[in-house]
Amino acid sequence: MADKELTKVYEPKSVEEKWYKEWESNGYFHGEAVSAKPSYSIVIPPPNITGVLHMGHALNNTLQDILCRWKRMSGFNVLWMPGTDHAGIATQNVVERQLSAEGKDRHDVGREAFIERVWQWKAESGGQIIGQLKRLGASCDWERERFTMDEGLSRAVREVFVRLYDEGLIYRDNRLINWCPRCHTALSDIEVEHEEKAGHLWHLRYPVVGSDRYLVVATTRPETMLGDTAVAVNPNDDRYKDLIGGMVTLPLVNRQIPIIADEYVDMEFGTGVVKITPAHDFNDFEMGKRHNLDRINIFDESGVINAAGHQYEGLDRFAARKRVVADLEEQGLLEKIQDHTLAVGGCYRCKTVVEPYMSLQWYVKVGPLAEEALAAVRDGKTRIVPQQWENTYYEWMENIRDWCISRQIWWGHRIPAWYCDHCGEITVAKVDPTACAKCGSEEIRQETDVLDTWFSSALWPFSTMGWPDKTQELASFYPTSCLVTGFDILFFWVARMMMMGLHFMEEVPFRDVYIHALVRDAQGQKMSKSKGNVIDPLTVIEAYGTDAFRFTLAAFAAQGRDIKLAEERTAGYRNFANKIWNASRFAMMNLEGFDPDVVDADSLELSNADRWILFRLNETAGEVDEALTAYRFNDAAAALYRFTWSEFCDWYIELVKDDLYKGDSRRQVTARYVLWLVLEHLLRLLHPFMPFITEEIWQTLAGKKSAPSIMLADYPQRKQEWDFREGAAEMALVMEVISAIRNIRGEMEVPPSKNIAAILDCKSADSLKLLKKNEVYILSLARLSDLAIGQGVDRPADAALQVAGDVEIVVPLKGLVNVEEEEKRLLKEIGKIDKDIEFLGKKLENPSFVERAPADVVEKEREKLAEFANKKQVLEESLEKIRRLR
């Protein structure tokens, strides 16, 4: 039996703090390395240690937690592996800003001292997001928390690098990469944020050598002309066929460059002539390779013109642009300038415009790895949900480029490669070498670059479980069951985990990949600080409670559809939480002194209402299980909401009140037992979605507990013995009759407190028998003073009529309403509408309005007029009915 009562009002914050502490301290989130239970595992997409909880994190981790709590309650040995990412550039920038405030930079303190300072920052301030995930209710196995630069993961990273290098899959090359002139490092594609900006298209004249002709090229970056090594035309372009193989003079630097032919050139765009700058444009780089063109790098690491830029040396790239354009204009070589919108790439951390830059970097040859990763999805070893993302995955993997893995920063996994100053060879080793592997010289120095953050996170599903050792965790939990992630990192992280998992574990890293959508604002716009439309999850949690917030996210998490979120929606689900709380308080008040453990459930005689609610509970359990299995979180939430609010609270609690208050002792025991049974099952069904409120109520509920916490109790499954399909269908007719009488009340504006009479004319003996058996429910819930049930019964002339199945519901209207008052009200309403009709009629008869106003405005006014006319007709019909009651 319960030993305490629920407070009058649900206070989320104190309940959440209490139960999370209880769960964590008792180790309820811990997955056993060895267990007789089937395994279920998820690895968390590791948030950056610089990060704070945003809506994307909140959605992603809520969905993971729902799955983990559901599976844990369904008898699985669950591991939800948590951790954080070292976030190379982002973290380095944080500490560099601190140094800048002290008037220093990282070079002033040196590499070792700088890295020590980053570790110090991590210990003091990093990982704030972990505490915020706990606030969200995340049931991660915190005893196993990992960090992408902890000792075990660092060992795994080095093992993978060395193996790939030995297999010829890691190499160095001098080629074009994304470069941040401020951070002084290469960037991956995902670290470049593109934004549409207003720009220009400059049309430049290049003199053709040996003639008085010019070739006009259009460019958005005129300063890069200093590095041009050719101009190109399409070989099929008749305008320029005679010039192919000739030369043009590169303006300003007076260097001669060839005119080449390449089918890549679009004859329809601009003049059909393009300038080729292999060292500063990705497409030009590829064309340069095809035609063996020189690559002239005109920038230094800071985006400043170097000696290759001749007279412009020392100028910043944007200052050089102005000077180059001015000089071309002065020499008559600037034909025109057009406005042009272009996508400008910026560094995701410092927002500096990114430069395509020639640089010697380390690469992974991904072709062979990608083939396996493609086959794994095609063969169904890994399933992507929703399925539409599979085609996107295929397309990207089929066109994948080698992966630049080196970064010119200090914070990260330092590349385990040593250069020999004696023989020039490279030594790559798992353990720091003391001499060159080729010549034995001790004159070796380690590579200063670190690995791309995505390199270590690509190993996350197996490195976190102890690889390269053969651990029990790997045996039990790899491959993981599911990965929950956003579509924005499908390629950059998911694809790379697939490649690394298959190559080193010879097995896919996860069986399912569930791709969730974006959380947008109420208008469907992407949330951003600049727009001022960011909703802070912690603010919402503070205002409405974690459970209401989590349920909101789940309720709107429809596959393939972005979530439009407004705080008011969470307010609605806070009302849902309050509804659960109040229904539970009602139940407990009626269960005072009741011990369900002494009840012989098999001997109870169930009413139709009991059978109906148990049938609906059973159906809901099945619906939720099926929806979660298919990752249809919104369908699962909708089924729970419907059952809780509409069926349990609005119907069953009302249906059972007469039995609780007026029934004989046997009927009271049955009613109390079923009320307790349904509530206890419902709390377990709701728990994965709303963990805190359900634990608080469940712990207070009467009865012997099957587990120390609701999160360890069994998740309800469909039971054959509760398949009361016929009883439920009978009850459905009773409820339909009650709803019909309530509708008549509403239409006639009869106050709920006023009792009325009703006649039920049954067209079959079965309906008659059924309604007679349940007339106590109809009298009580429809608030009737008198109820006649029969076949072919007499009915008054003035009555309202509704139909439910084969039953006609007749409500006598005489004496039901104050005829005089209702007549006055209706006449007043009709008078108002007459004025509106007159006003709109005159407006639409006015030729100047109809002819001058936009067509859609005129149409709207006509629609309004039709609406008013329809409304007037309804009111006049009601007036006629009322007058007949005199």
Short mmCIF file of C-alpha atoms in Angstrom, two decimals, residues 570-741:
data_model
loop_
_atom_site.label_atom_id
_atom_site.label_comp_id
_atom_site.label_asym_id
_atom_site.label_seq_id
_atom_site.Cartn_x
_atom_site.Cartn_y
_atom_site.Cartn_z
CA THR A 570 5.13 22.79 -24.39
CA ALA A 571 2.58 24.63 -22.24
CA GLY A 572 -0.05 22.31 -23.74
CA TYR A 573 1.93 19.23 -22.71
CA ARG A 574 2.48 20.70 -19.25
CA ASN A 575 -1.33 20.58 -19.01
CA PHE A 576 -1.04 16.93 -20.03
CA ALA A 577 1.42 16.29 -17.18
CA ASN A 578 -0.98 18.05 -14.79
CA LYS A 579 -3.85 15.90 -16.11
CA ILE A 580 -1.86 12.73 -15.31
CA TRP A 581 -1.05 14.10 -11.84
CA ASN A 582 -4.65 15.03 -11.04
CA ALA A 583 -6.02 11.72 -12.34
CA SER A 584 -3.49 9.91 -10.16
CA ARG A 585 -4.50 11.96 -7.12
CA PHE A 586 -8.15 11.07 -7.76
CA ALA A 587 -7.22 7.38 -8.05
CA MET A 588 -5.17 7.43 -4.85
CA MET A 589 -7.91 9.14 -2.89
CA ASN A 590 -10.17 6.27 -3.91
CA LEU A 591 -7.49 3.66 -3.24
CA GLU A 592 -6.85 4.75 0.34
CA GLY A 593 -6.43 1.61 2.46
CA PHE A 594 -6.63 -0.58 -0.66
CA ASP A 595 -4.12 -3.40 -1.14
CA PRO A 596 -4.20 -4.82 -4.69
CA ASP A 597 -1.92 -7.71 -3.69
CA VAL A 598 -4.69 -9.39 -1.66
CA VAL A 599 -7.22 -9.24 -4.50
CA ASP A 600 -7.91 -12.43 -6.44
CA ALA A 601 -8.03 -10.85 -9.90
CA ASP A 602 -9.37 -14.00 -11.58
CA SER A 603 -12.50 -14.00 -9.40
CA LEU A 604 -13.52 -10.42 -10.23
CA GLU A 605 -16.61 -9.80 -12.32
CA LEU A 606 -15.69 -7.06 -14.77
CA SER A 607 -18.20 -4.49 -16.01
CA ASN A 608 -18.38 -3.42 -19.65
CA ALA A 609 -16.52 -0.25 -18.68
CA ASP A 610 -13.75 -2.35 -17.09
CA ARG A 611 -13.47 -4.58 -20.15
CA TRP A 612 -13.43 -1.58 -22.45
CA ILE A 613 -10.62 0.26 -20.61
CA LEU A 614 -8.49 -2.92 -20.34
CA PHE A 615 -9.03 -3.59 -24.05
CA ARG A 616 -8.02 -0.02 -24.92
CA LEU A 617 -4.99 -0.21 -22.58
CA ASN A 618 -3.99 -3.45 -24.30
CA GLU A 619 -4.39 -1.92 -27.77
CA THR A 620 -2.40 1.17 -26.74
CA ALA A 621 0.47 -0.99 -25.41
CA GLY A 622 0.61 -2.73 -28.78
CA GLU A 623 0.42 0.52 -30.75
CA VAL A 624 3.24 2.12 -28.73
CA ASP A 625 5.48 -0.94 -29.07
CA GLU A 626 4.92 -1.10 -32.84
CA ALA A 627 5.48 2.66 -33.26
CA LEU A 628 8.75 2.68 -31.28
CA THR A 629 10.00 -0.39 -33.16
CA ALA A 630 9.48 1.58 -36.39
CA TYR A 631 10.94 4.84 -34.91
CA ARG A 632 7.55 6.57 -35.25
CA PHE A 633 7.94 8.54 -32.01
CA ASN A 634 5.06 10.90 -32.80
CA ASP A 635 2.64 7.98 -33.32
CA ALA A 636 3.69 6.43 -30.00
CA ALA A 637 3.20 9.77 -28.22
CA ALA A 638 -0.19 10.31 -29.91
CA ALA A 639 -1.42 6.85 -28.81
CA LEU A 640 -0.37 7.54 -25.21
CA TYR A 641 -1.89 11.01 -25.20
CA ARG A 642 -5.21 9.77 -26.62
CA PHE A 643 -5.49 6.89 -24.16
CA THR A 644 -4.45 8.95 -21.13
CA TRP A 645 -6.50 12.05 -21.72
CA SER A 646 -9.55 10.91 -23.68
CA GLU A 647 -10.07 7.31 -22.67
CA PHE A 648 -8.71 6.98 -19.14
CA CYS A 649 -9.28 10.47 -17.71
CA ASP A 650 -12.32 11.74 -19.64
CA TRP A 651 -14.20 8.44 -19.89
CA TYR A 652 -13.14 5.65 -17.56
CA ILE A 653 -12.69 7.76 -14.44
CA GLU A 654 -16.16 9.22 -15.02
CA LEU A 655 -17.67 5.82 -15.81
CA VAL A 656 -16.27 4.23 -12.66
CA LYS A 657 -17.33 6.94 -10.19
CA ASP A 658 -20.78 5.42 -9.57
CA ASP A 659 -19.19 2.04 -8.87
CA LEU A 660 -16.67 3.60 -6.48
CA TYR A 661 -19.23 5.69 -4.60
CA LYS A 662 -22.51 3.74 -4.89
CA GLY A 663 -21.62 0.17 -5.86
CA ASP A 664 -21.88 -2.81 -3.54
CA SER A 665 -18.70 -3.99 -1.80
CA ARG A 666 -17.88 -6.54 -4.53
CA ARG A 667 -18.34 -3.96 -7.26
CA GLN A 668 -16.24 -1.42 -5.35
CA VAL A 669 -13.34 -3.87 -5.01
CA THR A 670 -13.46 -4.59 -8.75
CA ALA A 671 -13.63 -0.89 -9.66
CA ARG A 672 -10.73 -0.04 -7.34
CA TYR A 673 -8.62 -2.91 -8.60
CA VAL A 674 -9.15 -2.02 -12.28
CA LEU A 675 -8.49 1.67 -11.58
CA TRP A 676 -5.22 0.74 -9.84
CA LEU A 677 -4.28 -1.76 -12.55
CA VAL A 678 -4.82 0.63 -15.46
CA LEU A 679 -2.99 3.52 -13.78
CA GLU A 680 -0.02 1.32 -12.85
CA HIS A 681 0.27 0.01 -16.43
CA LEU A 682 -0.22 3.48 -17.89
CA LEU A 683 2.63 4.92 -15.80
CA ARG A 684 4.96 2.21 -17.13
CA LEU A 685 3.83 2.92 -20.71
CA LEU A 686 4.48 6.63 -20.25
CA HIS A 687 7.80 6.27 -18.43
CA PRO A 688 10.24 6.35 -21.40
CA PHE A 689 8.65 9.63 -22.52
CA MET A 690 7.99 11.22 -19.10
CA PRO A 691 10.43 9.57 -16.67
CA PHE A 692 10.18 11.87 -13.66
CA ILE A 693 6.45 12.31 -13.09
CA THR A 694 5.84 8.60 -13.71
CA GLU A 695 8.46 7.54 -11.14
CA GLU A 696 7.04 9.92 -8.53
CA ILE A 697 3.48 8.63 -8.97
CA TRP A 698 4.47 4.96 -9.34
CA GLN A 699 6.46 5.02 -6.11
CA THR A 700 3.42 6.47 -4.29
CA LEU A 701 0.93 4.03 -5.79
CA ALA A 702 -0.42 1.16 -3.67
CA GLY A 703 0.82 -2.38 -4.18
CA LYS A 704 4.00 -4.39 -3.94
CA LYS A 705 6.61 -3.11 -6.41
CA SER A 706 8.04 -5.49 -9.01
CA ALA A 707 11.30 -3.48 -9.06
CA PRO A 708 12.99 -0.77 -6.97
CA SER A 709 12.35 1.79 -9.74
CA ILE A 710 9.76 2.09 -12.50
CA MET A 711 12.63 2.26 -15.00
CA LEU A 712 13.51 -1.34 -14.06
CA ALA A 713 9.90 -2.59 -14.13
CA ASP A 714 8.55 -4.51 -17.15
CA TYR A 715 7.23 -2.54 -20.12
CA PRO A 716 3.55 -3.46 -20.73
CA GLN A 717 2.95 -5.82 -23.65
CA ARG A 718 -0.31 -6.94 -25.30
CA LYS A 719 -2.06 -9.64 -23.24
CA GLN A 720 -4.36 -12.21 -24.79
CA GLU A 721 -6.59 -12.24 -21.69
CA TRP A 722 -7.39 -8.53 -22.14
CA ASP A 723 -8.65 -8.85 -25.69
CA PHE A 724 -12.22 -7.88 -24.71
CA ARG A 725 -13.09 -6.88 -28.26
CA GLU A 726 -16.84 -7.53 -27.98
CA GLY A 727 -17.19 -5.82 -24.60
CA ALA A 728 -15.27 -2.83 -25.93
CA ALA A 729 -17.56 -2.58 -28.97
CA GLU A 730 -20.61 -2.61 -26.68
CA MET A 731 -19.10 0.11 -24.52
CA ALA A 732 -18.30 2.13 -27.62
CA LEU A 733 -22.06 2.31 -28.40
CA VAL A 734 -22.85 3.45 -24.83
CA MET A 735 -20.18 6.19 -25.12
CA GLU A 736 -21.51 7.22 -28.54
CA VAL A 737 -25.00 7.65 -27.03
CA ILE A 738 -23.63 9.74 -24.15
CA SER A 739 -21.63 11.89 -26.62
CA ALA A 740 -24.77 12.45 -28.74
CA ILE A 741 -26.74 13.70 -25.71
#
